[in-house]
Coordinates of C-alpha atoms in Angstrom, one line a residue:
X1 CA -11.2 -27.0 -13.7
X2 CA -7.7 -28.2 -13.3
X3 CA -6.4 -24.7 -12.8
X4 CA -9.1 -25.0 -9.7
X5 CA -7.5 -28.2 -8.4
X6 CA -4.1 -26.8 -8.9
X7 CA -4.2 -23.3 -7.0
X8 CA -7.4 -24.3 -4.2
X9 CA -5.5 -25.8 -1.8
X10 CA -3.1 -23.0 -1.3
X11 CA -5.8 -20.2 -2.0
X12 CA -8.1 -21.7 0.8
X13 CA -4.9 -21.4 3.3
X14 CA -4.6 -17.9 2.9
X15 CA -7.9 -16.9 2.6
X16 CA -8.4 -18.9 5.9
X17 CA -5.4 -16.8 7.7
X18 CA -7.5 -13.6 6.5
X19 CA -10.8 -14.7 8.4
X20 CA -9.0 -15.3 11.0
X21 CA -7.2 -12.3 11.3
X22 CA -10.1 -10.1 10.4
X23 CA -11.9 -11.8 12.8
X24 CA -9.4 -11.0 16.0
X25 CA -8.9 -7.8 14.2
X26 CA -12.5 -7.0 14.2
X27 CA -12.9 -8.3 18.0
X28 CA -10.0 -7.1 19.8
X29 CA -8.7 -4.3 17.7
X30 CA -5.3 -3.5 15.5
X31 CA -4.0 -3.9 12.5
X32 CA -5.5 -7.0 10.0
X33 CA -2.7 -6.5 7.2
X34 CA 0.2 -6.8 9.6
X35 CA -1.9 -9.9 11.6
X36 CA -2.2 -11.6 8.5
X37 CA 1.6 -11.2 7.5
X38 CA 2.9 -12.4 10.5
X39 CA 0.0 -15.5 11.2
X40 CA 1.4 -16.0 7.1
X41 CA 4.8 -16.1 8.3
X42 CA 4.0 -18.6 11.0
X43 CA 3.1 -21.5 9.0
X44 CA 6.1 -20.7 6.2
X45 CA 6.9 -24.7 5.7
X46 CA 3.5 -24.5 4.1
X47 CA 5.1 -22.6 0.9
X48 CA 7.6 -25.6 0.3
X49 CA 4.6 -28.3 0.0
X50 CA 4.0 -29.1 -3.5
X51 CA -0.2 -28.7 -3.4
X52 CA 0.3 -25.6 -1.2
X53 CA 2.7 -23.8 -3.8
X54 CA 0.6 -23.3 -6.4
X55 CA -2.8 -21.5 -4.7
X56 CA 0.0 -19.3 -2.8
X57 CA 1.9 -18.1 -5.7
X58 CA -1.6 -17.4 -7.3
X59 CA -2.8 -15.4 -4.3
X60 CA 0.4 -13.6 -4.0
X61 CA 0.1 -12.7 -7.4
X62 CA -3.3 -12.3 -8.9
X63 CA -5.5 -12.0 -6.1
X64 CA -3.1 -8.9 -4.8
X65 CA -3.6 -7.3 -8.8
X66 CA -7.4 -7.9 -7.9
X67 CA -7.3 -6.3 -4.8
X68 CA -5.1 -3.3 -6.3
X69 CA -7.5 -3.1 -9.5
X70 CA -10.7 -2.4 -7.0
X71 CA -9.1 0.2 -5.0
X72 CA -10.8 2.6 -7.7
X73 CA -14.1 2.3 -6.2
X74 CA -13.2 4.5 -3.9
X75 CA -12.2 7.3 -6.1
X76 CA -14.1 10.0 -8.1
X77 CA -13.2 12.8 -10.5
X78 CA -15.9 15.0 -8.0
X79 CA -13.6 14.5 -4.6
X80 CA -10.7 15.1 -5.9
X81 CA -11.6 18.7 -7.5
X82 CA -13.7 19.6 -4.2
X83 CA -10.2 19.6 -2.4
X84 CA -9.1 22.7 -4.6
X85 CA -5.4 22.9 -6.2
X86 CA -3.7 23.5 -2.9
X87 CA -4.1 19.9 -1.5
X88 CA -3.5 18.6 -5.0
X89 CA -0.1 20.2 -5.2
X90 CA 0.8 19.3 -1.8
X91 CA -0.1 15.5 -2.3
X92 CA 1.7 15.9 -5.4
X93 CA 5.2 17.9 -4.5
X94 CA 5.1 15.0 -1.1
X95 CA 4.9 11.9 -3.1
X96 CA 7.4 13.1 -5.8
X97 CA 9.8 14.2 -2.6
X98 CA 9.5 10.8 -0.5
X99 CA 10.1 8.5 -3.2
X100 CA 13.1 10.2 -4.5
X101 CA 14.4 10.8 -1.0
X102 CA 13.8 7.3 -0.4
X103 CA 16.5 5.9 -2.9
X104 CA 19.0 8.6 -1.9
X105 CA 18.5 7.8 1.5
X106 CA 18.8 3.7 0.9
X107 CA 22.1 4.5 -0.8
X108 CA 23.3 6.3 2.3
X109 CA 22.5 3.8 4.0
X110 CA 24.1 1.1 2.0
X111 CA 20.6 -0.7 1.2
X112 CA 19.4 -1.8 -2.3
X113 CA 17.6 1.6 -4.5
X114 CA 14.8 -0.7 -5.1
X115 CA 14.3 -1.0 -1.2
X116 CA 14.8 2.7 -1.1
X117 CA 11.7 3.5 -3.8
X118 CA 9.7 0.6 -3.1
X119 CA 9.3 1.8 0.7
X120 CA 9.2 5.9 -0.3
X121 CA 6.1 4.6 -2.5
X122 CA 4.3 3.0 0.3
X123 CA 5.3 5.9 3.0
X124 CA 4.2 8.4 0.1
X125 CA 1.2 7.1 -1.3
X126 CA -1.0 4.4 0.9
X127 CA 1.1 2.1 2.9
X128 CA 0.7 -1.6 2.6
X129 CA -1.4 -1.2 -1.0
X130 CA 1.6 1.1 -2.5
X131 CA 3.9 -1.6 -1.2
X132 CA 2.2 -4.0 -3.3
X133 CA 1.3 -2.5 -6.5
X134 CA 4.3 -1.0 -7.0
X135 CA 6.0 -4.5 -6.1
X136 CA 4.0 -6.2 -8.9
X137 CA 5.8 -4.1 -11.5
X138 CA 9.5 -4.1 -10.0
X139 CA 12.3 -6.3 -11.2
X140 CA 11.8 -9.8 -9.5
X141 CA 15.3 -11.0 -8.3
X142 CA 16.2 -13.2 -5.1
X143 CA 15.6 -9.7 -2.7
X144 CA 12.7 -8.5 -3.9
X145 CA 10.1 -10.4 -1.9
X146 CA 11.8 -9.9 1.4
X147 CA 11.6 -6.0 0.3
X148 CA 8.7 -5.9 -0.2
X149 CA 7.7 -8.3 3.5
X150 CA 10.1 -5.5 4.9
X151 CA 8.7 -2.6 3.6
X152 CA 4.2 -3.9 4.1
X153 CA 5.8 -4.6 8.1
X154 CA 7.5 -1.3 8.2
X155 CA 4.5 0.8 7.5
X156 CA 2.1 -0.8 9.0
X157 CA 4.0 -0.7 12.0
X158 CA 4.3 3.2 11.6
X159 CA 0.4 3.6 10.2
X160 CA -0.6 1.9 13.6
X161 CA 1.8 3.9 15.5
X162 CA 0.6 7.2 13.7
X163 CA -2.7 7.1 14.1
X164 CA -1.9 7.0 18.1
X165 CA 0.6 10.2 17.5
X166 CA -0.7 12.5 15.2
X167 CA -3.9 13.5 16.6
X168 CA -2.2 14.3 19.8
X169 CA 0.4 16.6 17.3
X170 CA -3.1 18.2 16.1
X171 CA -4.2 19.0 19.6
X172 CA -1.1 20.5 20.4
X173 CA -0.6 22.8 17.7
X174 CA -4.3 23.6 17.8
X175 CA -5.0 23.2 14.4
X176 CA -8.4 23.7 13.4
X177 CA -10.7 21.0 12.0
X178 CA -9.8 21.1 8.1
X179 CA -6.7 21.7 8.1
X180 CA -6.0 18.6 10.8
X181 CA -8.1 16.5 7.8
X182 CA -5.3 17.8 5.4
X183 CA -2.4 17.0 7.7
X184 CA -3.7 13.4 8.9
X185 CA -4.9 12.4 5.4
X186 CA -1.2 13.5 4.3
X187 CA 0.7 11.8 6.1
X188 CA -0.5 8.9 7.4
X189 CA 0.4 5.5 5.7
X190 CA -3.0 3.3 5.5
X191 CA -6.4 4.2 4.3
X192 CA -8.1 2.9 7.6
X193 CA -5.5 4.3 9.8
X194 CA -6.3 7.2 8.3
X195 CA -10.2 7.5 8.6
X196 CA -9.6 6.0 12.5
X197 CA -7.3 9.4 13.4
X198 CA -9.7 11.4 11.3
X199 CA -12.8 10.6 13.0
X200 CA -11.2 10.2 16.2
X201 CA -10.9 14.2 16.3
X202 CA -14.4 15.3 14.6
X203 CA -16.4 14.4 11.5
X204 CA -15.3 17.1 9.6
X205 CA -11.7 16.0 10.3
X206 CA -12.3 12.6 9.1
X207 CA -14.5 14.0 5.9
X208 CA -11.3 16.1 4.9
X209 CA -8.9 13.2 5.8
X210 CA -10.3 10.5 3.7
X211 CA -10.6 12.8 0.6
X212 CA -7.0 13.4 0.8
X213 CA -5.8 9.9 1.5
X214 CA -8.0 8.9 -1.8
X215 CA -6.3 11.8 -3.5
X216 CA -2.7 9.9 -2.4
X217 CA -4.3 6.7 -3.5
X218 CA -4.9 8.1 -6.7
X219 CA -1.2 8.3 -7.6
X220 CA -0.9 5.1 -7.4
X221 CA -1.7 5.3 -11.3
X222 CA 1.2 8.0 -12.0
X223 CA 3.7 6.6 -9.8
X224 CA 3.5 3.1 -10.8
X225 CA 3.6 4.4 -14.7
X226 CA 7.0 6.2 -13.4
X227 CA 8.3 2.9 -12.0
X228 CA 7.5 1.1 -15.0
X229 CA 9.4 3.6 -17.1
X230 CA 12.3 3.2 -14.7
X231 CA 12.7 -0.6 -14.5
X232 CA 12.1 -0.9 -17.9
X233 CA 15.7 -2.0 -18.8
X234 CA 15.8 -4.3 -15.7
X235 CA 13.0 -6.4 -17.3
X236 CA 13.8 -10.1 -18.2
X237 CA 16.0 -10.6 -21.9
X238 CA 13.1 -11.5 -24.1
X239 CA 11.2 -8.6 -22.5
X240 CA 14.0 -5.5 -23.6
X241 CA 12.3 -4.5 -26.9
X242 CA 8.9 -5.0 -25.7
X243 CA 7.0 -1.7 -25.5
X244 CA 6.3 -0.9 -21.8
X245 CA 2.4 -2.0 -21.5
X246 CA 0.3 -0.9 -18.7
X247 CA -0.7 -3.7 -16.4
X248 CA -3.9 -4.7 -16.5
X249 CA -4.8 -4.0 -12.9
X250 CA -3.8 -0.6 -13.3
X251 CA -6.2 -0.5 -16.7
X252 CA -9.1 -2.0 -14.3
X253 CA -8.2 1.1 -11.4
X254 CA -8.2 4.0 -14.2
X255 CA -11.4 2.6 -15.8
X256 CA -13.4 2.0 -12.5
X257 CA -12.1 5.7 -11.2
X258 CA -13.6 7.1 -14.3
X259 CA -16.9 5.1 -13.9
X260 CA -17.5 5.5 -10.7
X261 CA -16.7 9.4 -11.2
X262 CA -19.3 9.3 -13.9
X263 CA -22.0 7.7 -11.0
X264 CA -22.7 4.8 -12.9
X265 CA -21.6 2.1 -10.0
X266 CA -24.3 2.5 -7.3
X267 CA -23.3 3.0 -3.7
X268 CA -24.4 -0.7 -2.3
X269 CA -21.9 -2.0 -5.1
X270 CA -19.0 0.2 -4.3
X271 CA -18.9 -0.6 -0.7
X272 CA -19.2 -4.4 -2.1
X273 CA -16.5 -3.8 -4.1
X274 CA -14.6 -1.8 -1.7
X275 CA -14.8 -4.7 0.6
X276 CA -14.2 -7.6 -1.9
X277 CA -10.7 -5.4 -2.5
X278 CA -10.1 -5.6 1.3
X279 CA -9.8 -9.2 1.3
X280 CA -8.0 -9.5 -1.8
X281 CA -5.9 -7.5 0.0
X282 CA -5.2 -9.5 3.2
X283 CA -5.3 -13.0 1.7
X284 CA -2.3 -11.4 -0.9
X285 CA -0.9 -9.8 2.3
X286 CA -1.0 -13.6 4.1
X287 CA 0.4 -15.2 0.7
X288 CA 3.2 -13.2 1.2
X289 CA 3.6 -14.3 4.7
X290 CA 3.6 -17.7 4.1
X291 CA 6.2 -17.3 1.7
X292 CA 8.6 -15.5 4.0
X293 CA 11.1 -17.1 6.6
X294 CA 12.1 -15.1 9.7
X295 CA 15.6 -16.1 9.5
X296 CA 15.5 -14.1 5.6
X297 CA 14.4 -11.2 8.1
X298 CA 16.5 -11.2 10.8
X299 CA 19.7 -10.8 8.7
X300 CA 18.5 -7.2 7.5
X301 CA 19.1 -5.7 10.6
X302 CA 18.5 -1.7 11.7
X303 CA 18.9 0.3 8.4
X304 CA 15.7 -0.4 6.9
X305 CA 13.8 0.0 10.0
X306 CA 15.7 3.5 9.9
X307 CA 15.2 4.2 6.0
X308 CA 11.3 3.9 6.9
X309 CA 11.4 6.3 9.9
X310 CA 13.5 8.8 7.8
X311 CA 10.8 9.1 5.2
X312 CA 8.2 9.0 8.1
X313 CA 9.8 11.9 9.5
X314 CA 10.5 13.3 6.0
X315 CA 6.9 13.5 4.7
X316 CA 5.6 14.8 8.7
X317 CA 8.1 17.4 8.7
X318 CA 7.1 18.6 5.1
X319 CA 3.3 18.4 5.1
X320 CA 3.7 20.0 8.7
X321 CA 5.5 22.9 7.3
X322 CA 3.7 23.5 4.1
X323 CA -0.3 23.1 5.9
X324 CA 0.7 25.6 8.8
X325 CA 2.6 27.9 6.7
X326 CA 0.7 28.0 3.6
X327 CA -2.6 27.8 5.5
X328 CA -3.5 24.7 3.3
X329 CA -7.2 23.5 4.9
X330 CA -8.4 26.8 6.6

């Protein structure tokens, strides 16, 4: 009960910036994750009040795991296989490319590695959720939370703006229903972003879509393995000869992925669940707002607004190629 007392104040801010921005979202259309950052960011002096701290620290922290852990409603052994190897290997060979490319391309740029792979995770695998699950098992030091503001604004910047785009790069190439679903579902940052593109050209489009974004969301489980392997000598001192665990939201994804492929967690559930994870989701997605001055973002300047487009362009450019080429879809 004191735990309660401790964290509610803070927890009942954010949770009352996601109504709100769902709520406009809902009403008057765009993006809730990014509305919810930047309403966050708006009333920062709350993170510096001593009841507030608490209940945003927690929401930043264990409500976002929550909302992670739950994305594995959404997944089944059954969609995945109806997709054939051709998408698998696709999503695959694009996720290992971005992330990589990411951190050369930081370098290059003279930004941080960690800003590098932390934003070739979110452009490769699901946007603002990558952003934050791989964040939750990176090295904490005084940069990493503006990273990780940085990189949930960048993509959900370029999500919103792709959605508009890439169905009008489908209707010029002509590509045919199927093989638009691979293309938008591979390319396009955020889940919802997604199925709005999708369905904005046909049903079958958006069927095909949504399979493959879930298939991207899926290696969530891989990649943030691979991250944990990486950073594993970047852990705090009295963590070094600790054996690399797997966090306990990505336990909760794996298991409820393999339930829910077995059809034990009935359809009225999942969607509950699928929604309870939404607004895990944008309260964490406030949290971090809250936490977060402008003046610690206005000192970044142009490079990693440019390190995001590059891997934009990067993963259009190669899912572009390999669909029309290798017929992936038809």
């Amino acid at each position: 009960m004191g735990r309660y007392r401790a964290i509610h104040p803070g927890l009942l801010i954010c949770l009352l910036i996601a109504f709100a921005t769902t709520f406009i979202a809902d009403h008057y259309g765009g993006p809730t994750l990014l509305y919810a950052l930047l309403f966050g960011m708006s009333v920062h002096f709350l993170s510096e009040n001593e009841t507030c701290r608490p209940g945003i620290e927690f929401t930043a922290r264990t409500v976002l795991r929550a909302g992670v852990a739950l994305l594995g409603v959404r997944i089944t052994y059954e969609q995945v296989e109806a997709l054939g190897l051709g998408p698998v290997v696709l999503v695959f060979f694009s996720v290992l490319v971005v992330i990589v490319a990411g951190a050369l391309i930081a370098r290059l740029l003279g930004l941080p590695r960690d800003l590098g792979l932390l934003s070739g995770g979110a452009v490769a695998i699901c946007g603002a959720s990558a952003a934050l699950a791989l964040s939750a098992v990176m090295p904490r030091n005084e940069a990493h939370e503006r990273n990780t503001i940085l990189t949930v604004v960048g993509v959900t910047t370029l999500s919103t703006m792709a959605m508009v785009i890439y169905p009008l790069i489908v209707g010029a190439l002509g590509l045919p229903d199927a093989q638009a679903g691979v293309f938008l579902g591979a390319t396009i940052h955020d889940v919802a972003q997604v199925v709005g593109a999708g369905y904005m050209i046909s049903d079958e489009t958006g069927d095909v879509s949504t399979l493959i974004k879930l298939l991207r969301v899926a290696m969530l489980v891989p990649v943030v393995l691979g991250f944990m392997w990486f950073f594993r000598h970047s852990r705090g001192e009295g963590e070094q000869g600790k054996a690399v665990m797997l966090p306990g939201f990505l336990v909760v994804f794996i298991l409820l992925v393999i339930v829910n492929s077995l059809g034990w967690i009935p359809e009225a559930t999942s969607e509950g669940l699928s929604v309870v994870s939404r607004w895990c989701l944008v309260a964490a997605i406030a949290a971090l707002g809250v936490k977060t001055s402008f003046e610690k973002l206005v000192v970044v300047g142009w490079r990693p607004v440019g390190l995001m487009l590059l891997e934009t362009g990067l993963l259009l450019a190669l899912v572009l190629g390999v669909v029309i080429y290798a017929g992936i879809g038809l």
